Structure formats: C-alpha cells, structure tokens
Coordinates of C-alpha atoms and ligand atoms in Angstrom, one line a residue:
M1 CA 133.7 102.6 103.8
K2 CA 131.3 104.6 106.0
K3 CA 128.8 102.8 108.2
V4 CA 125.1 103.5 108.9
F5 CA 123.1 102.2 111.8
V6 CA 119.3 102.4 111.4
K7 CA 116.9 101.7 114.3
S8 CA 113.1 101.5 113.6
Y9 CA 110.2 101.9 116.0
G10 CA 106.5 101.5 115.3
C11 CA 104.8 99.8 112.4
Q12 CA 105.9 97.7 109.5
M13 CA 105.9 100.7 107.2
N14 CA 108.8 102.0 109.3
V15 CA 110.6 98.7 108.8
Y16 CA 110.1 99.0 105.1
D17 CA 111.2 102.6 105.0
A18 CA 114.4 101.8 107.0
E19 CA 115.3 99.2 104.4
R20 CA 114.7 101.8 101.6
M21 CA 116.9 104.4 103.5
A22 CA 119.7 101.8 103.9
D23 CA 119.4 100.9 100.1
M24 CA 119.7 104.6 99.2
L25 CA 122.7 105.2 101.5
A26 CA 124.4 102.0 100.1
S27 CA 124.6 103.9 96.8
E28 CA 126.1 106.8 98.7
G29 CA 128.9 104.5 100.0
Y30 CA 127.5 103.5 103.4
S31 CA 127.4 99.9 104.5
E32 CA 124.9 98.8 107.2
T33 CA 126.0 98.0 110.7
K34 CA 124.1 96.5 113.6
A35 CA 126.4 98.1 116.2
M36 CA 125.5 101.7 116.9
E37 CA 128.9 102.5 118.3
E38 CA 130.7 101.9 115.0
A39 CA 128.3 104.0 113.0
D40 CA 129.3 107.2 111.2
L41 CA 125.6 107.8 110.7
V42 CA 122.9 107.0 113.2
I43 CA 119.2 107.1 112.0
L44 CA 116.4 106.7 114.4
N45 CA 113.2 105.9 112.4
T46 CA 110.6 107.0 114.9
C47 CA 106.9 106.4 115.8
H48 CA 104.5 108.9 117.2
I49 CA 101.4 106.7 117.7
R50 CA 101.4 106.7 121.5
E51 CA 103.1 109.0 124.0
K52 CA 105.4 106.2 125.2
A53 CA 106.6 105.4 121.7
A54 CA 107.4 109.1 121.1
E55 CA 109.2 109.7 124.4
K56 CA 111.4 106.6 123.9
V57 CA 113.1 108.5 121.1
Y58 CA 114.4 111.2 123.5
S59 CA 115.9 108.7 125.9
E60 CA 117.6 107.0 123.0
L61 CA 118.8 110.3 121.8
G62 CA 120.4 110.8 125.2
R63 CA 122.5 107.7 124.6
V64 CA 123.3 108.7 121.1
R65 CA 124.6 112.0 122.3
E66 CA 127.0 110.3 124.7
L67 CA 128.2 108.0 121.9
K68 CA 128.7 111.0 119.6
Q69 CA 130.8 112.8 122.2
E70 CA 132.9 109.7 122.9
R71 CA 133.6 109.1 119.2
Q72 CA 134.4 112.8 118.8
A73 CA 137.0 112.5 121.5
H74 CA 138.6 109.9 119.2
G75 CA 138.4 112.3 116.3
R76 CA 135.5 110.5 114.6
E77 CA 132.4 112.3 113.5
T78 CA 128.9 110.9 113.9
K79 CA 125.9 112.3 112.1
V80 CA 122.5 111.8 113.8
V81 CA 119.3 111.7 111.9
V82 CA 115.7 111.5 113.3
A83 CA 113.3 110.2 110.6
G84 CA 109.8 108.9 110.7
C85 CA 106.6 110.1 112.4
V86 CA 108.1 111.9 115.4
A87 CA 110.2 113.9 113.0
Q88 CA 107.1 114.8 111.0
A89 CA 105.1 115.7 114.1
E90 CA 107.7 117.6 116.0
G91 CA 110.0 119.0 113.4
K92 CA 112.5 121.6 114.7
E93 CA 111.3 121.0 118.3
I94 CA 113.6 117.9 118.1
L95 CA 116.6 120.1 117.4
R96 CA 115.8 122.2 120.4
R97 CA 115.3 119.2 122.8
A98 CA 118.1 117.0 121.4
P99 CA 121.4 118.8 120.7
A100 CA 123.0 115.8 119.1
V101 CA 120.6 115.7 116.2
D102 CA 121.9 117.0 112.8
V103 CA 119.0 116.2 110.5
V104 CA 115.2 115.8 111.0
V105 CA 113.5 114.2 108.0
G106 CA 109.8 113.3 107.6
P107 CA 108.5 110.0 106.2
Q108 CA 107.7 111.5 102.8
N109 CA 111.1 113.2 102.4
Y110 CA 113.8 110.6 103.2
H111 CA 114.8 110.4 99.5
N112 CA 116.4 113.8 100.2
L113 CA 118.7 112.3 102.8
P114 CA 122.0 112.5 100.7
A115 CA 121.3 116.2 100.1
L116 CA 120.3 116.9 103.7
L117 CA 123.5 115.2 105.0
K118 CA 125.5 117.4 102.7
K119 CA 123.7 120.5 104.0
S120 CA 124.2 119.4 107.6
R121 CA 128.0 120.0 107.3
T122 CA 127.2 123.7 107.9
D123 CA 123.7 123.7 109.5
R124 CA 121.3 121.6 111.4
V125 CA 118.4 120.8 109.0
V126 CA 114.7 120.0 109.0
D127 CA 112.8 118.6 106.0
T128 CA 109.2 117.8 106.8
E129 CA 107.4 119.5 103.8
F130 CA 105.0 117.1 102.1
P131 CA 106.7 117.0 98.6
I132 CA 104.9 117.0 95.3
E133 CA 107.1 114.3 93.7
D134 CA 106.9 110.6 94.7
K135 CA 109.8 109.6 96.9
F136 CA 109.6 106.1 95.5
D137 CA 110.7 107.4 92.1
H138 CA 114.0 108.6 93.7
L139 CA 114.9 105.5 95.7
P140 CA 117.4 103.0 94.2
A141 CA 116.6 99.3 94.3
P142 CA 118.8 97.1 96.6
T143 CA 121.2 94.6 95.1
K144 CA 120.0 91.1 94.6
A145 CA 122.4 89.9 97.4
K146 CA 121.0 92.5 99.8
T147 CA 117.4 91.4 99.1
Q148 CA 118.5 87.7 99.5
S149 CA 120.0 88.6 102.9
R150 CA 116.6 89.9 104.0
G151 CA 114.9 86.6 103.7
V152 CA 112.1 84.9 101.8
S153 CA 109.3 87.1 103.2
A154 CA 109.3 90.7 102.2
F155 CA 107.2 93.8 102.8
L156 CA 106.1 95.9 99.9
T157 CA 104.5 99.3 100.4
I158 CA 101.6 99.8 98.0
Q159 CA 99.7 102.6 99.7
E160 CA 100.7 105.2 102.2
G161 CA 98.9 107.8 104.4
C162 CA 95.4 108.0 105.6
D163 CA 92.3 110.1 105.0
K164 CA 90.1 108.5 107.7
F165 CA 90.9 110.8 110.6
C166 CA 90.0 108.5 113.5
T167 CA 89.8 111.0 116.4
F168 CA 92.5 109.3 118.4
C169 CA 95.1 108.9 115.7
V170 CA 98.2 110.9 114.5
V171 CA 98.8 109.0 111.3
P172 CA 96.8 111.3 108.9
Y173 CA 99.0 114.1 110.2
T174 CA 102.4 112.3 110.2
R175 CA 102.0 110.3 107.0
G176 CA 99.8 112.7 105.1
A177 CA 97.0 112.0 102.6
E178 CA 96.3 108.6 101.2
V179 CA 98.4 107.8 98.1
S180 CA 98.4 104.6 96.2
R181 CA 101.4 103.5 94.1
P182 CA 100.8 102.6 90.5
V183 CA 100.4 98.9 89.7
A184 CA 103.3 98.9 87.3
K185 CA 105.8 100.1 90.0
I186 CA 104.4 97.6 92.5
L187 CA 104.7 94.8 89.9
D188 CA 108.3 95.8 89.1
E189 CA 109.2 95.6 92.8
A190 CA 107.4 92.3 93.2
L191 CA 109.3 90.8 90.2
R192 CA 112.6 92.0 91.6
L193 CA 111.9 90.5 95.0
A194 CA 110.7 87.2 93.5
D195 CA 113.8 87.1 91.4
A196 CA 115.9 87.3 94.6
G197 CA 114.1 84.3 96.1
V198 CA 111.3 86.1 98.0
R199 CA 108.2 83.7 98.2
E200 CA 105.9 85.7 100.4
L201 CA 104.8 89.3 100.0
T202 CA 103.1 91.3 102.7
L203 CA 101.6 94.4 101.0
I204 CA 101.6 97.2 103.4
G205 CA 99.8 100.5 103.8
Q206 CA 98.3 102.5 106.7
N207 CA 95.0 101.8 105.0
V208 CA 96.0 99.1 102.6
N209 CA 92.6 97.9 101.5
A210 CA 91.7 101.5 100.5
Y211 CA 94.2 100.9 97.7
H212 CA 93.1 102.4 94.4
G213 CA 96.2 102.6 92.2
E214 CA 96.5 103.4 88.5
G215 CA 96.5 100.2 86.5
P216 CA 98.6 99.7 83.3
D217 CA 95.5 100.3 81.3
G218 CA 94.9 103.7 83.0
S219 CA 91.9 102.4 85.0
V220 CA 91.8 102.3 88.8
W221 CA 92.7 99.0 90.4
S222 CA 91.4 97.8 93.8
L223 CA 93.4 95.7 96.2
G224 CA 91.4 92.6 95.1
R225 CA 92.5 93.1 91.5
L226 CA 96.1 93.8 92.5
L227 CA 96.2 90.5 94.5
H228 CA 95.1 88.6 91.4
R229 CA 97.9 90.1 89.4
L230 CA 100.6 89.5 92.1
A231 CA 99.4 85.9 92.5
D232 CA 100.6 85.4 89.0
V233 CA 104.2 86.5 89.7
P234 CA 106.4 83.4 89.3
G235 CA 107.9 82.4 92.7
I236 CA 105.4 84.3 94.8
V237 CA 103.3 81.7 96.7
R238 CA 102.0 83.7 99.6
L239 CA 100.3 87.0 99.8
R240 CA 99.3 89.0 102.8
Y241 CA 98.2 92.6 103.4
T242 CA 98.1 94.9 106.4
T243 CA 96.6 97.1 107.9
S244 CA 93.0 97.1 106.7
H245 CA 90.0 99.1 107.7
P246 CA 86.6 97.4 108.1
R247 CA 85.0 100.1 105.8
D248 CA 87.2 99.1 102.9
M249 CA 86.7 95.4 102.7
D250 CA 84.9 95.3 99.3
D251 CA 83.4 92.3 97.6
E252 CA 86.4 91.9 95.2
L253 CA 88.8 91.7 98.1
I254 CA 86.6 89.2 100.0
A255 CA 86.3 87.1 96.9
A256 CA 90.2 87.1 96.6
H257 CA 90.2 85.2 99.9
R258 CA 88.1 82.5 98.2
D259 CA 89.6 82.5 94.7
L260 CA 93.3 82.9 95.3
P261 CA 95.2 80.1 97.2
A262 CA 98.1 82.5 97.6
V263 CA 96.1 84.8 99.7
M264 CA 96.6 83.5 103.3
P265 CA 93.6 82.8 105.5
Y266 CA 94.7 85.4 108.0
L267 CA 93.5 89.0 108.3
H268 CA 94.4 91.8 110.6
L269 CA 91.3 93.9 110.7
P270 CA 91.3 96.4 113.6
V271 CA 88.0 97.1 115.3
Q272 CA 89.3 99.2 118.2
S273 CA 86.1 98.9 120.3
G274 CA 82.9 96.9 120.6
S275 CA 80.8 99.9 121.7
D276 CA 78.7 101.7 119.0
R277 CA 78.9 105.0 120.9
I278 CA 82.7 104.8 121.2
L279 CA 83.1 103.7 117.6
D280 CA 81.1 106.7 116.6
V281 CA 83.1 109.2 118.7
M282 CA 86.3 107.5 117.3
N283 CA 84.9 108.3 113.8
R284 CA 85.3 104.7 112.7
K285 CA 82.1 104.9 110.7
H286 CA 80.8 101.4 111.5
T287 CA 79.0 99.6 114.3
G288 CA 80.0 96.5 116.3
D289 CA 77.3 94.5 114.5
E290 CA 78.5 95.7 111.1
Y291 CA 81.9 94.3 112.0
R292 CA 80.4 91.0 113.1
R293 CA 78.5 90.7 109.9
L294 CA 81.5 91.6 107.8
I295 CA 83.6 88.8 109.5
E296 CA 80.7 86.4 108.9
R297 CA 80.9 87.2 105.2
I298 CA 84.6 86.7 105.0
R299 CA 84.4 83.5 107.0
H300 CA 81.7 82.3 104.7
V301 CA 84.1 82.3 101.7
Q302 CA 87.2 81.4 103.8
P303 CA 86.1 79.2 106.8
N304 CA 89.7 78.8 107.9
L305 CA 90.2 82.6 108.4
A306 CA 92.3 83.5 111.5
L307 CA 91.6 87.0 112.6
S308 CA 93.6 89.6 114.4
S309 CA 92.7 93.1 115.6
D310 CA 93.9 96.2 117.5
F311 CA 91.9 97.5 120.5
I312 CA 92.0 100.7 122.5
V313 CA 90.7 100.7 126.1
G314 CA 89.9 103.8 128.0
F315 CA 89.1 106.0 125.1
P316 CA 87.8 109.3 126.6
G317 CA 84.3 108.8 128.1
E318 CA 84.4 105.0 127.8
T319 CA 82.1 103.7 130.6
D320 CA 82.3 100.2 132.2
A321 CA 79.3 99.1 130.2
E322 CA 80.9 100.3 127.0
F323 CA 84.1 98.4 127.8
E324 CA 82.0 95.3 128.5
E325 CA 80.8 95.6 124.9
T326 CA 84.3 95.3 123.7
M327 CA 84.8 92.2 125.8
R328 CA 81.5 90.8 124.3
L329 CA 82.6 91.5 120.7
V330 CA 85.9 89.7 121.4
A331 CA 84.1 86.7 122.8
D332 CA 81.7 86.7 119.8
V333 CA 84.2 87.0 117.0
G334 CA 87.2 85.1 118.4
F335 CA 90.8 86.3 117.5
S336 CA 93.9 84.3 116.9
S337 CA 96.2 87.2 118.0
S338 CA 95.8 90.9 118.7
F339 CA 97.3 94.1 119.9
S340 CA 95.7 96.1 122.6
F341 CA 96.6 99.5 124.0
K342 CA 95.6 102.0 126.7
Y343 CA 94.3 105.1 125.0
S344 CA 97.1 107.7 124.8
P345 CA 96.1 111.4 124.2
R346 CA 98.0 112.7 121.2
P347 CA 98.6 116.4 120.7
G348 CA 96.5 117.9 117.9
T349 CA 93.9 115.0 117.7
P350 CA 90.2 115.7 118.5
A351 CA 90.0 112.9 121.2
A352 CA 92.7 114.5 123.2
E353 CA 90.4 117.6 123.7
I354 CA 87.6 115.5 125.2
E355 CA 87.3 116.4 128.9
A356 CA 86.1 113.1 130.3
Q357 CA 89.5 111.3 130.1
V358 CA 89.6 107.9 131.7
S359 CA 92.0 107.4 134.7
E360 CA 95.2 105.4 134.4
A361 CA 94.0 102.9 137.0
V362 CA 90.8 102.2 135.1
K363 CA 92.7 101.9 131.8
A364 CA 95.2 99.5 133.3
E365 CA 92.4 97.3 134.8
R366 CA 90.5 97.2 131.5
L367 CA 93.6 96.4 129.6
A368 CA 94.6 93.6 131.9
R369 CA 91.1 92.0 131.5
L370 CA 91.0 92.4 127.7
Q371 CA 94.5 91.0 127.3
N372 CA 93.7 88.1 129.5
L373 CA 90.7 87.2 127.2
L374 CA 92.8 87.8 124.0
E375 CA 95.6 85.6 125.3
M376 CA 93.2 82.8 126.1
Q377 CA 91.8 83.0 122.6
R378 CA 95.3 83.0 121.2
Q379 CA 96.4 79.9 123.1
A380 CA 93.1 78.2 122.2
F381 CA 93.7 78.9 118.6
N382 CA 97.3 77.6 118.7
H383 CA 96.2 74.5 120.6
G384 CA 93.4 74.0 118.0
T385 CA 96.1 73.5 115.3
V386 CA 97.6 70.4 117.1
G387 CA 96.9 67.4 115.0
Q388 CA 96.4 69.4 111.8
S389 CA 98.8 69.3 108.8
L390 CA 99.8 72.9 107.9
D391 CA 101.7 74.4 105.1
V392 CA 104.9 75.9 106.4
L393 CA 107.1 78.4 104.5
L394 CA 110.6 77.8 105.7
E395 CA 112.4 81.0 106.8
K396 CA 115.5 79.9 108.6
P397 CA 117.3 77.2 110.5
G398 CA 115.6 76.4 113.8
R399 CA 116.9 77.2 117.3
H400 CA 118.5 73.7 117.7
P401 CA 120.8 71.9 115.3
G402 CA 118.8 70.0 112.6
Q403 CA 115.7 72.1 113.0
M404 CA 114.0 74.3 110.5
A405 CA 111.7 77.2 111.4
G406 CA 109.0 78.8 109.3
K407 CA 105.5 80.2 109.4
S408 CA 102.1 78.6 109.1
P409 CA 99.4 80.2 107.0
Y410 CA 98.2 81.9 110.2
L411 CA 101.5 83.5 110.9
Q412 CA 102.4 81.1 113.7
P413 CA 106.1 80.3 114.0
V414 CA 106.6 76.5 113.4
Q415 CA 109.7 74.4 114.2
F416 CA 110.3 70.9 113.1
Q417 CA 113.2 68.4 112.8
S418 CA 114.8 68.4 109.3
D419 CA 118.2 68.2 107.7
R420 CA 117.0 68.1 104.1
H421 CA 114.9 71.1 103.6
A422 CA 115.9 74.5 102.4
V423 CA 114.8 78.0 103.2
G424 CA 112.1 79.2 100.8
E425 CA 110.5 75.7 100.5
I426 CA 106.9 75.1 101.5
V427 CA 106.4 71.8 103.3
T428 CA 103.5 70.1 105.1
V429 CA 104.1 69.8 108.8
R430 CA 101.8 67.9 111.2
I431 CA 101.6 69.9 114.4
T432 CA 102.2 67.8 117.5
Q433 CA 102.6 70.5 120.2
A434 CA 101.7 74.1 120.8
G435 CA 104.2 76.0 122.9
S436 CA 103.6 79.5 124.3
N437 CA 104.9 81.2 121.2
S438 CA 105.7 78.5 118.6
L439 CA 104.2 75.3 117.3
F440 CA 106.2 72.1 117.0
G441 CA 105.6 69.3 114.5
E442 CA 106.9 66.7 112.1
W443 CA 107.4 66.8 108.4
V444 CA 104.8 64.8 106.4
G445 CA 105.4 65.8 102.8
P446 CA 105.7 68.7 100.3
G447 CA 103.4 71.7 100.8
S448 CA 100.0 71.9 99.1
Q449 CA 100.8 75.3 97.8
A450 CA 102.5 74.5 94.5
A451 CA 106.2 75.6 94.5
A452 CA 105.7 77.8 91.5
Ligands
SAH501 N1 95.6 102.1 110.2 C1 95.4 101.2 111.2 C2 96.0 101.6 112.5 C3 97.4 102.2 112.6 S1 97.9 102.6 114.2 C4 93.9 101.1 111.4 O1 93.1 101.9 111.0 O2 93.5 100.2 112.1 C5 98.0 101.0 115.0 C6 97.1 100.9 116.2 O3 97.5 101.8 117.2 C7 95.7 101.3 116.0 O4 94.9 100.3 115.4 C8 95.2 101.6 117.4 O5 94.7 100.5 118.0 C9 96.5 102.1 118.1 N2 96.4 103.5 118.4 C10 96.4 104.5 117.5 N3 96.4 105.7 118.1 C11 96.3 105.4 119.4 C12 96.2 106.2 120.6 N4 96.2 107.5 120.5 N5 96.3 105.6 121.8 C13 96.3 104.2 121.9 N6 96.4 103.4 120.8 C14 96.4 104.0 119.6
SF4_502 FE1 94.8 106.0 112.2 FE2 92.2 105.6 111.7 FE3 93.8 106.1 109.7 FE4 94.1 103.8 111.0 S1 92.3 104.5 109.7 S2 95.7 105.1 110.4 S3 93.6 104.4 113.1 S4 93.2 107.5 111.3
F3S503 FE1 104.0 104.8 114.3 FE2 104.0 106.3 112.1 FE3 103.7 103.7 111.9 S1 103.1 106.9 114.1 S2 102.6 103.2 113.8 S3 105.5 104.7 112.6 S4 102.7 105.3 110.7

C-alpha cells in the first residue's frame, strides 16, 4: 500500500482540508503516515497569511527535495504536492522556485488530486482555477474507524471564502468568494461524525457567522438557526464556531448563546485594533465602541462568556496614540486568550501599498507590550476558574498514569486523576490549580451537560 504524508500550516480550515485530502486518497489506496521519509506522496498544505508562514514552505520544500533525491537513489519515487493558500496565491511560481514539486493545487481544487497525480506522471501540473462545482460533492467520507481515530472533537466546514476584503488580508484572494454549504449536507456530515462518537463540533469558516446556507425548505438559514438544528443531533453536546466577524453577530446568533446549552460560552471574535481610524483603513466597517457594545450585548445573555481575539500591531500608519487605543480596548473588554501579530505586508493587498509602513523595531515593541497585557489577562482568567466546578469533555488519557485530559467550556485543557472515566464523557471537575497552560482539578460528579 502506498503512503501519504500531509503537513498543514495556518488555520483550522487547513486542518480540516488535510483530513479531507487524506480521506480521498484513502479511497485511492494511500494510507496515512506521520513519517515523511516513508511517504510516496508528500502534501504540504500551506498558509499565505503572513510572509513568514509563506516562506516557511520554501525551506520545507528544500528538505523535501533532499528526501526525494535520497529515496530516488533507492529506486523509490516520491510525488510532492503543494496545496493550500500559497498554492493558490503563487501558482506556477512554486514550480519555478521549487524543482521538487510535481503538483500545485488550490484550496478549491483538491478534489481533483487523483487526476492531477495521474497527469503528473508526464508533466508538472498546476490547478488553481476556481471551479464551478462544489468540491465537497466529490469528496468521499472517511470510514467510521478513521473518524473515531480523530477523537471526540471534530471540525466541520460550513462556509468558506470571504467577501470582506480587509485591506491587510489575502484570504479573499486565496479562498475566493464566500460560499455556504447547504444545511442538508452539513447535517449529513454531523450525523456521520456523531455516529462515530464525536461529541463536540466546531463549525468552521473564514467568516463563519456570515453563514447563509440553503435550508431543507429552500429558505436561507443563518448560523443561529443552524446551531439550533445541530444541537438536536443525538450525541452532539457541544457546539463551537470560528472565525467570526463582529459585523455578522446577528440577534439570532446572540440568542443562541442564551438558548442553547450546547453552544459553549466562548467566542473568538477578532477586533484587530482599538483605533477607529485604523479600523477604518483596515476596512473592518465598525468602530472600537461598536465592538465594546456588541460584547456587552452578548455578555448580557451569556454572562460567562470567555472572549478571544486576533490583533495586528504596526498596521501602516499606526501611531503610538492609535496603538494605545488597542491597549485600552483590551483593558476594557478583557480576553481569555488571543493571537497577536506584527503587520506583514502581503503582495496584492491594498495595505501593502500604503507608504507609511511602521518599522520592525516599533512593531516588535508594540507586540511585546500587547502580548504582555494579553498574557496577564489569560493567566488571570485561568486563575479565576480555580475553585469553580466546570464541565470537562474528556478527550484522551492524561500525561501521567491514571489521569484523564479534556477541555473546559472555555477551551482550557484540564487534567484530573481518574481511572474510571472514558473518552467522550462529560464530567464535572472542581478546579484546584491553574498551571501555565492547563488546569488541574478533581472529579466531583457527572457533567451538567446531559450525555445525550
Ligand atoms: N477571518 C478572520 C481572520 C482570518 S486570518 C477574521 O476576519 O478575523 C487570521 C488572523 O491573521 C487575522 O485575524 C489577523 O489578525 C491576522 N492577519 C491577517 N492578515 C495579516 C497580515 N497581513 N499581517 C499580520 N496579521 C495578519
Ligand atoms: Fe481576512 Fe477580513 Fe476576510 Fe477575515 S474578514 S478573512 S481578516 S478579509
Ligand atoms: Fe492561512 Fe489560508 Fe487559513 S492563508 S490562515 S491557510 S485561509
């Protein structure tokens, strides 16, 4: 049997896509391996979001080339595929820069992989046209055993692409226009996952709360409505969704945080900056105060909400005072975890053309200050859960014998002593200690989320 090695960079959608590629290649006779050197097919599923991410691929391709030559010396062939957002953005430029690459395939075309691999026997090939048909209609489902091996928490893509065109971002170009999958297909996939023991679904999309898929009745469903339907799937006890845009948090979605116990009190809602002028130049189409008010409304219906965000420091033209407004917004809102980045100019995006770029030194200094504040908030949030009894979804045995590990509603890793609980159960754990990355606690009883 031939072996495939897939490595993913970037966001959760790439993780999901990597699984779909592996599922499709399984029906072509490939089994998955975690060791690149034994792979007959190496797929790098790439990310183009920041320069560093994109450049990483080329250094990895250098390693892959050596491996390919070494295997060839032993009479073994290795096919090399570059998939994902760098593939989409750079296309045949990749073939020029990286001689080891056989196939370049964009995120909307990977259902063509078997055909592309066949073609690559005679030619190096690039497939980055945005297709008319839906790739999901061509992708086989994994076996039940495969799904089981992936654990009790699963990603499910419900929406892809982006029409927002934030001026710093490549995603609208690499993933294409916003497309929502029909409710019936999402439901089929959810039922299949639940049947294999999945308890938690994280609905994913580049702009997941802009979801507007066709319902079984022909009408357009919002994310709020979809969450209600998925909460009824037997076995599914936790629902999350990511990544959301502040402009798309509608009333129905906010109400779902109040009405559906399965919807976790955790929200990743990137704000990027606290400065109204910067937000405007970023084309985010909301102000800092509008974000604050939105958070107040969600916290009003779900007082336990833990918030997370992405931030960019050193966006072109950002002054010291404008950066301070980001610091103030963070102090005002309070985040339980976050991602923050130095602005990275991306080819083809409007912000990269702005002349007043911020120096590396200033970016580095701002990032350090922001990350310091965010880290203090994260630690404070984690310490705040000590003494509380939290529902924990058990995901795997813990690091030490007799331990179990799972996640709190707020996505915190939790460990506790247990020899009688099974993966997939939800139990109540009283938190006794907050470490730097995990919480520790003791079992106190079954979870409050009914084991449906
Ligand atoms: N759709 C999501 C973001 C996807 S990209 C949203 O709208 O929030 C993930 C994060 O990468 C972004 O939130 C942003 O903080 C960061 N990012 C995107 N482009 C960037 C760039 N050019 N430089 C630095 N960070 C960037
Ligand atoms: Fe990028 Fe903005 Fe779209 Fe998010 S909403 S993917 S940051 S363009
Ligand atoms: Fe990266 Fe593409 Fe995701 S650029 S963040 S892999 S959508």
